PDB file of C-alpha atoms in Angstrom:
ATOM      1  CA  MET A 172      -7.318 -25.656 -27.965  1.00  0.00           C
ATOM      2  CA  SER A 173      -9.936 -26.210 -24.972  1.00  0.00           C
ATOM      3  CA  SER A 174      -7.835 -25.996 -21.278  1.00  0.00           C
ATOM      4  CA  LEU A 175      -9.138 -29.029 -19.161  1.00  0.00           C
ATOM      5  CA  PHE A 176      -9.042 -28.734 -15.050  1.00  0.00           C
ATOM      6  CA  ASP A 177      -9.324 -31.460 -12.620  1.00  0.00           C
ATOM      7  CA  CYS A 178     -11.170 -29.188  -9.859  1.00  0.00           C
ATOM      8  CA  ARG A 179     -10.974 -32.501  -7.174  1.00  0.00           C
ATOM      9  CA  ASP A 180      -7.594 -30.925  -6.697  1.00  0.00           C
ATOM     10  CA  ASP A 181      -7.286 -28.099  -4.637  1.00  0.00           C
ATOM     11  CA  SER A 182      -3.954 -27.516  -6.835  1.00  0.00           C
ATOM     12  CA  GLN A 183      -6.107 -27.075  -9.948  1.00  0.00           C
ATOM     13  CA  LEU A 184      -9.033 -25.530  -8.861  1.00  0.00           C
ATOM     14  CA  LEU A 185      -8.395 -22.290  -8.071  1.00  0.00           C
ATOM     15  CA  PRO A 186      -7.096 -22.000 -11.536  1.00  0.00           C
ATOM     16  CA  GLY A 187      -9.735 -23.496 -13.307  1.00  0.00           C
ATOM     17  CA  LEU A 188     -12.231 -21.145 -11.470  1.00  0.00           C
ATOM     18  CA  ARG A 189      -9.855 -18.720 -13.180  1.00  0.00           C
ATOM     19  CA  GLU A 190      -9.780 -19.291 -16.092  1.00  0.00           C
ATOM     20  CA  ALA A 191     -13.551 -20.010 -16.828  1.00  0.00           C
ATOM     21  CA  ARG A 192     -14.459 -16.611 -15.270  1.00  0.00           C
ATOM     22  CA  ARG A 193     -12.344 -15.139 -18.070  1.00  0.00           C
ATOM     23  CA  ALA A 194     -13.732 -17.727 -20.745  1.00  0.00           C
ATOM     24  CA  ILE A 195     -17.256 -16.260 -19.351  1.00  0.00           C
ATOM     25  CA  ALA A 196     -15.840 -12.937 -19.532  1.00  0.00           C
ATOM     26  CA  ARG A 197     -14.817 -13.393 -22.910  1.00  0.00           C
ATOM     27  CA  GLY A 198     -18.090 -14.660 -24.592  1.00  0.00           C
ATOM     28  CA  GLU A 199     -16.423 -18.188 -24.507  1.00  0.00           C
ATOM     29  CA  LEU A 200     -18.155 -21.262 -23.568  1.00  0.00           C
ATOM     30  CA  VAL A 201     -17.808 -23.064 -20.104  1.00  0.00           C
ATOM     31  CA  VAL A 202     -18.071 -27.122 -19.143  1.00  0.00           C
ATOM     32  CA  LEU A 203     -18.437 -27.141 -15.647  1.00  0.00           C
ATOM     33  CA  PRO A 204     -20.227 -29.547 -13.125  1.00  0.00           C
ATOM     34  CA  THR A 205     -23.799 -28.847 -11.442  1.00  0.00           C
ATOM     35  CA  ASP A 206     -24.846 -31.276  -8.956  1.00  0.00           C
ATOM     36  CA  THR A 207     -27.545 -33.373 -11.960  1.00  0.00           C
ATOM     37  CA  VAL A 208     -25.547 -33.856 -15.055  1.00  0.00           C
ATOM     38  CA  TYR A 209     -22.556 -31.267 -17.322  1.00  0.00           C
ATOM     39  CA  GLY A 210     -23.366 -27.969 -18.062  1.00  0.00           C
ATOM     40  CA  VAL A 211     -22.496 -25.987 -20.144  1.00  0.00           C
ATOM     41  CA  ALA A 212     -22.026 -22.871 -19.495  1.00  0.00           C
ATOM     42  CA  ALA A 213     -22.409 -19.069 -20.638  1.00  0.00           C
ATOM     43  CA  ASP A 214     -22.940 -15.336 -19.294  1.00  0.00           C
ATOM     44  CA  ALA A 215     -26.535 -14.991 -19.151  1.00  0.00           C
ATOM     45  CA  PHE A 216     -26.270 -11.165 -20.617  1.00  0.00           C
ATOM     46  CA  ASP A 217     -24.817 -11.967 -23.142  1.00  0.00           C
ATOM     47  CA  ALA A 218     -26.464 -12.705 -26.578  1.00  0.00           C
ATOM     48  CA  ALA A 219     -23.640 -13.606 -28.392  1.00  0.00           C
ATOM     49  CA  ALA A 220     -22.722 -15.939 -25.707  1.00  0.00           C
ATOM     50  CA  VAL A 221     -25.518 -17.654 -26.053  1.00  0.00           C
ATOM     51  CA  GLN A 222     -25.712 -18.558 -29.376  1.00  0.00           C
ATOM     52  CA  ARG A 223     -22.662 -19.655 -29.319  1.00  0.00           C
ATOM     53  CA  LEU A 224     -23.876 -22.088 -26.540  1.00  0.00           C
ATOM     54  CA  LEU A 225     -27.538 -22.686 -28.510  1.00  0.00           C
ATOM     55  CA  ASP A 226     -25.288 -23.337 -32.170  1.00  0.00           C
ATOM     56  CA  ALA A 227     -22.705 -25.571 -29.446  1.00  0.00           C
ATOM     57  CA  LYS A 228     -25.015 -28.119 -28.797  1.00  0.00           C
ATOM     58  CA  GLY A 229     -27.342 -27.694 -32.189  1.00  0.00           C
ATOM     59  CA  ARG A 230     -29.907 -26.864 -30.844  1.00  0.00           C
ATOM     60  CA  GLY A 231     -32.332 -24.086 -32.033  1.00  0.00           C
ATOM     61  CA  ARG A 232     -33.819 -20.357 -30.092  1.00  0.00           C
ATOM     62  CA  GLN A 233     -37.235 -22.174 -29.590  1.00  0.00           C
ATOM     63  CA  SER A 234     -35.934 -24.055 -26.822  1.00  0.00           C
ATOM     64  CA  PRO A 235     -34.120 -21.594 -24.783  1.00  0.00           C
ATOM     65  CA  PRO A 236     -30.732 -22.594 -21.758  1.00  0.00           C
ATOM     66  CA  PRO A 237     -32.216 -22.003 -18.347  1.00  0.00           C
ATOM     67  CA  VAL A 238     -30.154 -19.928 -16.123  1.00  0.00           C
ATOM     68  CA  LEU A 239     -28.329 -20.510 -13.009  1.00  0.00           C
ATOM     69  CA  VAL A 240     -28.200 -18.350  -9.770  1.00  0.00           C
ATOM     70  CA  SER A 241     -26.185 -18.316  -6.666  1.00  0.00           C
ATOM     71  CA  GLY A 242     -29.142 -17.368  -4.121  1.00  0.00           C
ATOM     72  CA  VAL A 243     -32.483 -16.176  -3.766  1.00  0.00           C
ATOM     73  CA  ASN A 244     -31.354 -12.439  -4.484  1.00  0.00           C
ATOM     74  CA  THR A 245     -30.047 -13.490  -7.736  1.00  0.00           C
ATOM     75  CA  LEU A 246     -34.073 -15.034  -9.029  1.00  0.00           C
ATOM     76  CA  ARG A 247     -36.000 -12.068  -6.903  1.00  0.00           C
ATOM     77  CA  ALA A 248     -33.761  -9.490  -9.794  1.00  0.00           C
ATOM     78  CA  LEU A 249     -34.252 -11.875 -12.683  1.00  0.00           C
ATOM     79  CA  VAL A 250     -38.607 -12.214 -12.080  1.00  0.00           C
ATOM     80  CA  ALA A 251     -41.359 -10.182 -12.029  1.00  0.00           C
ATOM     81  CA  ASP A 252     -42.449 -11.763  -8.177  1.00  0.00           C
ATOM     82  CA  VAL A 253     -41.765 -14.225  -6.578  1.00  0.00           C
ATOM     83  CA  PRO A 254     -44.822 -15.795  -5.104  1.00  0.00           C
ATOM     84  CA  GLU A 255     -45.363 -17.712  -1.715  1.00  0.00           C
ATOM     85  CA  PRO A 256     -45.394 -20.605  -2.779  1.00  0.00           C
ATOM     86  CA  VAL A 257     -42.362 -20.730  -4.394  1.00  0.00           C
ATOM     87  CA  GLU A 258     -41.001 -19.672  -1.510  1.00  0.00           C
ATOM     88  CA  ARG A 259     -41.798 -22.704  -0.500  1.00  0.00           C
ATOM     89  CA  LEU A 260     -39.940 -24.177  -3.329  1.00  0.00           C
ATOM     90  CA  VAL A 261     -36.308 -22.453  -3.233  1.00  0.00           C
ATOM     91  CA  GLU A 262     -37.141 -23.425   0.725  1.00  0.00           C
ATOM     92  CA  ALA A 263     -37.457 -27.039   0.829  1.00  0.00           C
ATOM     93  CA  PHE A 264     -35.495 -27.372  -1.834  1.00  0.00           C
ATOM     94  CA  TRP A 265     -32.819 -24.973  -3.449  1.00  0.00           C
ATOM     95  CA  PRO A 266     -30.394 -25.708  -3.657  1.00  0.00           C
ATOM     96  CA  GLY A 267     -31.248 -28.565  -5.240  1.00  0.00           C
ATOM     97  CA  GLY A 268     -32.544 -30.115  -8.137  1.00  0.00           C
ATOM     98  CA  LEU A 269     -35.449 -28.258  -9.551  1.00  0.00           C
ATOM     99  CA  THR A 270     -35.561 -25.760 -12.209  1.00  0.00           C
ATOM    100  CA  ILE A 271     -38.556 -23.098 -11.108  1.00  0.00           C
ATOM    101  CA  VAL A 272     -40.179 -21.294 -14.381  1.00  0.00           C
ATOM    102  CA  LEU A 273     -41.856 -17.540 -13.858  1.00  0.00           C
ATOM    103  CA  PRO A 274     -42.617 -14.499 -16.056  1.00  0.00           C
ATOM    104  CA  ALA A 275     -38.930 -12.910 -16.190  1.00  0.00           C
ATOM    105  CA  GLN A 276     -37.714  -8.734 -14.847  1.00  0.00           C
ATOM    106  CA  PRO A 277     -39.523  -6.691 -17.969  1.00  0.00           C
ATOM    107  CA  SER A 278     -36.643  -4.154 -17.034  1.00  0.00           C
ATOM    108  CA  LEU A 279     -33.719  -7.110 -17.945  1.00  0.00           C
ATOM    109  CA  THR A 280     -31.888  -6.132 -21.570  1.00  0.00           C
ATOM    110  CA  TRP A 281     -30.451 -10.018 -22.316  1.00  0.00           C
ATOM    111  CA  ASP A 282     -31.749 -12.941 -24.963  1.00  0.00           C
ATOM    112  CA  LEU A 283     -32.175 -16.218 -24.341  1.00  0.00           C
ATOM    113  CA  GLY A 284     -34.094 -16.999 -26.911  1.00  0.00           C
ATOM    114  CA  GLU A 285     -37.786 -17.694 -27.642  1.00  0.00           C
ATOM    115  CA  THR A 286     -38.702 -17.197 -23.935  1.00  0.00           C
ATOM    116  CA  HIS A 287     -41.777 -15.715 -24.274  1.00  0.00           C
ATOM    117  CA  GLY A 288     -41.235 -13.660 -21.385  1.00  0.00           C
ATOM    118  CA  THR A 289     -40.159 -15.802 -18.860  1.00  0.00           C
ATOM    119  CA  VAL A 290     -37.094 -17.723 -17.497  1.00  0.00           C
ATOM    120  CA  ALA A 291     -36.413 -20.833 -15.741  1.00  0.00           C
ATOM    121  CA  VAL A 292     -34.003 -20.780 -13.094  1.00  0.00           C
ATOM    122  CA  ARG A 293     -32.270 -22.808 -10.201  1.00  0.00           C
ATOM    123  CA  MET A 294     -29.996 -22.914  -7.964  1.00  0.00           C
ATOM    124  CA  PRO A 295     -27.747 -25.667  -8.304  1.00  0.00           C
ATOM    125  CA  ALA A 296     -26.341 -27.381  -4.919  1.00  0.00           C
ATOM    126  CA  SER A 297     -22.370 -28.082  -6.470  1.00  0.00           C
ATOM    127  CA  ARG A 298     -19.718 -26.293  -4.925  1.00  0.00           C
ATOM    128  CA  ILE A 299     -17.552 -26.106  -7.782  1.00  0.00           C
ATOM    129  CA  ALA A 300     -20.796 -24.616  -9.453  1.00  0.00           C
ATOM    130  CA  LEU A 301     -22.124 -21.853  -6.673  1.00  0.00           C
ATOM    131  CA  GLU A 302     -18.332 -21.025  -6.020  1.00  0.00           C
ATOM    132  CA  LEU A 303     -18.712 -19.494 -10.484  1.00  0.00           C
ATOM    133  CA  LEU A 304     -21.439 -18.110 -10.014  1.00  0.00           C
ATOM    134  CA  GLU A 305     -20.459 -15.908  -7.181  1.00  0.00           C
ATOM    135  CA  GLU A 306     -17.809 -14.502  -9.283  1.00  0.00           C
ATOM    136  CA  THR A 307     -19.452 -13.908 -13.065  1.00  0.00           C
ATOM    137  CA  GLY A 308     -23.559 -13.630 -12.017  1.00  0.00           C
ATOM    138  CA  PRO A 309     -26.056 -15.662 -13.589  1.00  0.00           C
ATOM    139  CA  LEU A 310     -24.992 -17.871 -16.005  1.00  0.00           C
ATOM    140  CA  ALA A 311     -26.881 -19.280 -19.014  1.00  0.00           C
ATOM    141  CA  VAL A 312     -26.372 -23.452 -18.256  1.00  0.00           C
ATOM    142  CA  SER A 313     -27.665 -26.069 -20.812  1.00  0.00           C
ATOM    143  CA  SER A 314     -27.300 -30.044 -20.271  1.00  0.00           C
ATOM    144  CA  ALA A 315     -23.171 -30.535 -21.881  1.00  0.00           C
ATOM    145  CA  ASN A 316     -24.478 -32.397 -24.393  1.00  0.00           C
ATOM    146  CA  LEU A 317     -25.334 -32.777 -28.034  1.00  0.00           C
ATOM    147  CA  THR A 318     -29.229 -32.151 -28.559  1.00  0.00           C
ATOM    148  CA  GLY A 319     -31.177 -35.418 -28.968  1.00  0.00           C
ATOM    149  CA  LYS A 320     -27.802 -36.868 -27.000  1.00  0.00           C
ATOM    150  CA  SER A 321     -27.681 -38.351 -23.461  1.00  0.00           C
ATOM    151  CA  ALA A 322     -26.603 -35.884 -20.698  1.00  0.00           C
ATOM    152  CA  ALA A 323     -22.741 -36.248 -20.231  1.00  0.00           C
ATOM    153  CA  ILE A 324     -22.314 -37.358 -16.495  1.00  0.00           C
ATOM    154  CA  MET A 325     -18.882 -37.740 -16.902  1.00  0.00           C
ATOM    155  CA  ILE A 326     -15.884 -34.959 -18.045  1.00  0.00           C
ATOM    156  CA  ASP A 327     -14.989 -36.674 -21.190  1.00  0.00           C
ATOM    157  CA  GLU A 328     -18.431 -37.970 -22.404  1.00  0.00           C
ATOM    158  CA  ALA A 329     -19.200 -32.909 -22.246  1.00  0.00           C
ATOM    159  CA  ARG A 330     -15.672 -33.645 -24.556  1.00  0.00           C
ATOM    160  CA  SER A 331     -16.550 -35.906 -26.553  1.00  0.00           C
ATOM    161  CA  MET A 332     -19.920 -34.136 -27.695  1.00  0.00           C
ATOM    162  CA  LEU A 333     -18.685 -30.108 -27.715  1.00  0.00           C
ATOM    163  CA  GLY A 334     -15.129 -30.960 -27.757  1.00  0.00           C
ATOM    164  CA  GLU A 335     -13.598 -27.190 -28.660  1.00  0.00           C
ATOM    165  CA  SER A 336     -16.559 -25.257 -28.798  1.00  0.00           C
ATOM    166  CA  VAL A 337     -16.393 -24.675 -25.192  1.00  0.00           C
ATOM    167  CA  SER A 338     -12.655 -22.822 -23.362  1.00  0.00           C
ATOM    168  CA  VAL A 339     -13.271 -24.555 -20.237  1.00  0.00           C
ATOM    169  CA  TYR A 340     -13.311 -28.086 -18.761  1.00  0.00           C
ATOM    170  CA  LEU A 341     -14.223 -28.017 -14.983  1.00  0.00           C
ATOM    171  CA  ASP A 342     -14.079 -31.369 -14.559  1.00  0.00           C
ATOM    172  CA  GLY A 343     -16.366 -32.212 -11.100  1.00  0.00           C
ATOM    173  CA  GLY A 344     -16.126 -36.546 -11.645  1.00  0.00           C
ATOM    174  CA  HIS A 345     -18.915 -38.349 -11.251  1.00  0.00           C
ATOM    175  CA  SER A 346     -22.307 -36.367 -11.260  1.00  0.00           C
ATOM    176  CA  ASP A 347     -23.880 -36.648  -7.550  1.00  0.00           C
ATOM    177  CA  THR A 348     -27.185 -37.828  -9.101  1.00  0.00           C
ATOM    178  CA  GLY A 349     -26.873 -38.362 -12.982  1.00  0.00           C
ATOM    179  CA  ILE A 350     -30.691 -37.192 -13.572  1.00  0.00           C
ATOM    180  CA  SER A 351     -31.916 -33.580 -14.962  1.00  0.00           C
ATOM    181  CA  SER A 352     -33.616 -31.422 -12.788  1.00  0.00           C
ATOM    182  CA  THR A 353     -37.377 -31.348 -12.456  1.00  0.00           C
ATOM    183  CA  ILE A 354     -38.214 -28.175 -14.316  1.00  0.00           C
ATOM    184  CA  VAL A 355     -42.276 -26.596 -12.997  1.00  0.00           C
ATOM    185  CA  ASP A 356     -43.776 -23.994 -14.815  1.00  0.00           C
ATOM    186  CA  ALA A 357     -45.626 -21.267 -11.352  1.00  0.00           C
ATOM    187  CA  THR A 358     -46.255 -18.679 -14.210  1.00  0.00           C
ATOM    188  CA  SER A 359     -49.576 -19.032 -13.220  1.00  0.00           C
ATOM    189  CA  LEU A 360     -49.301 -17.978  -9.412  1.00  0.00           C
ATOM    190  CA  VAL A 361     -48.135 -14.453 -11.029  1.00  0.00           C
ATOM    191  CA  GLY A 362     -51.466 -12.595 -11.812  1.00  0.00           C
ATOM    192  CA  GLY A 363     -52.893 -16.015 -12.797  1.00  0.00           C
ATOM    193  CA  THR A 364     -56.914 -16.813 -12.661  1.00  0.00           C
ATOM    194  CA  GLU A 365     -56.015 -20.242 -12.477  1.00  0.00           C
ATOM    195  CA  PRO A 366     -53.741 -20.172  -9.635  1.00  0.00           C
ATOM    196  CA  ARG A 367     -51.263 -24.288 -10.594  1.00  0.00           C
ATOM    197  CA  VAL A 368     -47.640 -25.578 -10.990  1.00  0.00           C
ATOM    198  CA  ARG A 369     -47.538 -27.395 -13.620  1.00  0.00           C
ATOM    199  CA  ILE A 370     -44.729 -30.481 -14.055  1.00  0.00           C
ATOM    200  CA  LEU A 371     -43.225 -29.504 -17.154  1.00  0.00           C
ATOM    201  CA  ARG A 372     -39.600 -32.094 -17.360  1.00  0.00           C
ATOM    202  CA  HIS A 373     -39.791 -34.799 -14.981  1.00  0.00           C
ATOM    203  CA  GLY A 374     -36.368 -35.776 -13.119  1.00  0.00           C
ATOM    204  CA  ALA A 375     -34.495 -35.381 -10.212  1.00  0.00           C
ATOM    205  CA  ILE A 376     -37.538 -34.065  -7.509  1.00  0.00           C
ATOM    206  CA  GLU A 377     -39.941 -36.369  -7.685  1.00  0.00           C
ATOM    207  CA  ARG A 378     -43.917 -35.597  -7.902  1.00  0.00           C
ATOM    208  CA  GLU A 379     -44.218 -36.405  -4.548  1.00  0.00           C
ATOM    209  CA  ARG A 380     -41.970 -34.263  -2.636  1.00  0.00           C
ATOM    210  CA  LEU A 381     -43.241 -31.835  -4.748  1.00  0.00           C
ATOM    211  CA  HIS A 382     -47.238 -31.926  -3.437  1.00  0.00           C
ATOM    212  CA  GLU A 383     -45.941 -32.235  -0.328  1.00  0.00           C
ATOM    213  CA  VAL A 384     -44.617 -29.120  -0.039  1.00  0.00           C
ATOM    214  CA  LEU A 385     -47.403 -27.453  -2.698  1.00  0.00           C
ATOM    215  CA  GLY A 386     -50.584 -29.523  -2.135  1.00  0.00           C
ATOM    216  CA  ASP A 387     -53.555 -28.370  -4.629  1.00  0.00           C
ATOM    217  CA  LEU A 388     -51.290 -26.360  -6.313  1.00  0.00           C
ATOM    218  CA  LEU A 389     -49.709 -28.860  -7.536  1.00  0.00           C
ATOM    219  CA  ASP A 390     -51.987 -29.732 -11.171  1.00  0.00           C
ATOM    220  CA  PRO A 391     -52.415 -32.856 -11.619  1.00  0.00           C
ATOM    221  CA  ASP A 392     -51.769 -32.771 -15.684  1.00  0.00           C
ATOM    222  CA  ASP A 393     -47.969 -32.811 -16.367  1.00  0.00           C
ATOM    223  CA  ALA A 394     -47.140 -30.409 -19.028  1.00  0.00           C
ATOM    224  CA  SER A 395     -44.539 -31.331 -22.440  1.00  0.00           C
ATOM    225  CA  THR A 396     -42.298 -28.609 -23.272  1.00  0.00           C
ATOM    226  CA  SER A 397     -39.418 -27.056 -25.578  1.00  0.00           C
ATOM    227  CA  ARG A 398     -37.049 -26.620 -21.906  1.00  0.00           C
ATOM    228  CA  GLY A 399     -35.687 -29.570 -22.234  1.00  0.00           C
ATOM    229  CA  GLY A 400     -31.877 -30.368 -21.657  1.00  0.00           C
ATOM    230  CA  SER A 401     -30.847 -28.666 -19.068  1.00  0.00           C
ATOM    231  CA  ALA A 402     -29.488 -28.803 -16.267  1.00  0.00           C
TER     232      ALA A 402
END
């Protein structure tokens, strides 16, 4: 049976984080609040757990989940390179609602789905999420909803959709923004002949703010993506 912890109550916060950490270690799923929407999380390095996450949402391997990290050092460990424009994005918008797609570190032994050698990474501005990430390491996290449904902004919405497929629910109240993160593709900055950053999904960070940081490196055309539903 799933466990629910109200992390707004200090007496439940530490037990909730402890149970969530144990669930992740067992390859189970956890729902947690972020600064955007609620996310459903699994150990990013446990292929069976990641598949369990995709199954719970009714999502195929063609839509791999992004990875949440606790800081920039973890980003550097997960990707092949962090180009200078990405450094600027991280400085401006992390922690916060920006997910950045980069070529993955080729030495990593993980299976997030059909990533085509890339990984989408974000550092959330959520105390609960960051405390859990500090203990578990990188987590594969997608929005806590069934595919095709709206992302959960309250814990009860996540529970009604995901039910017993999730072991631990961490309740942080109403999501801070209720708007999913903006996703940008920065892969062409790593060895590309025409380096540009392209918006894959509009969300919490507006195009105008990205342009202030990137200038002409921001592609004027948006692209569709199969990475929908990230937190």
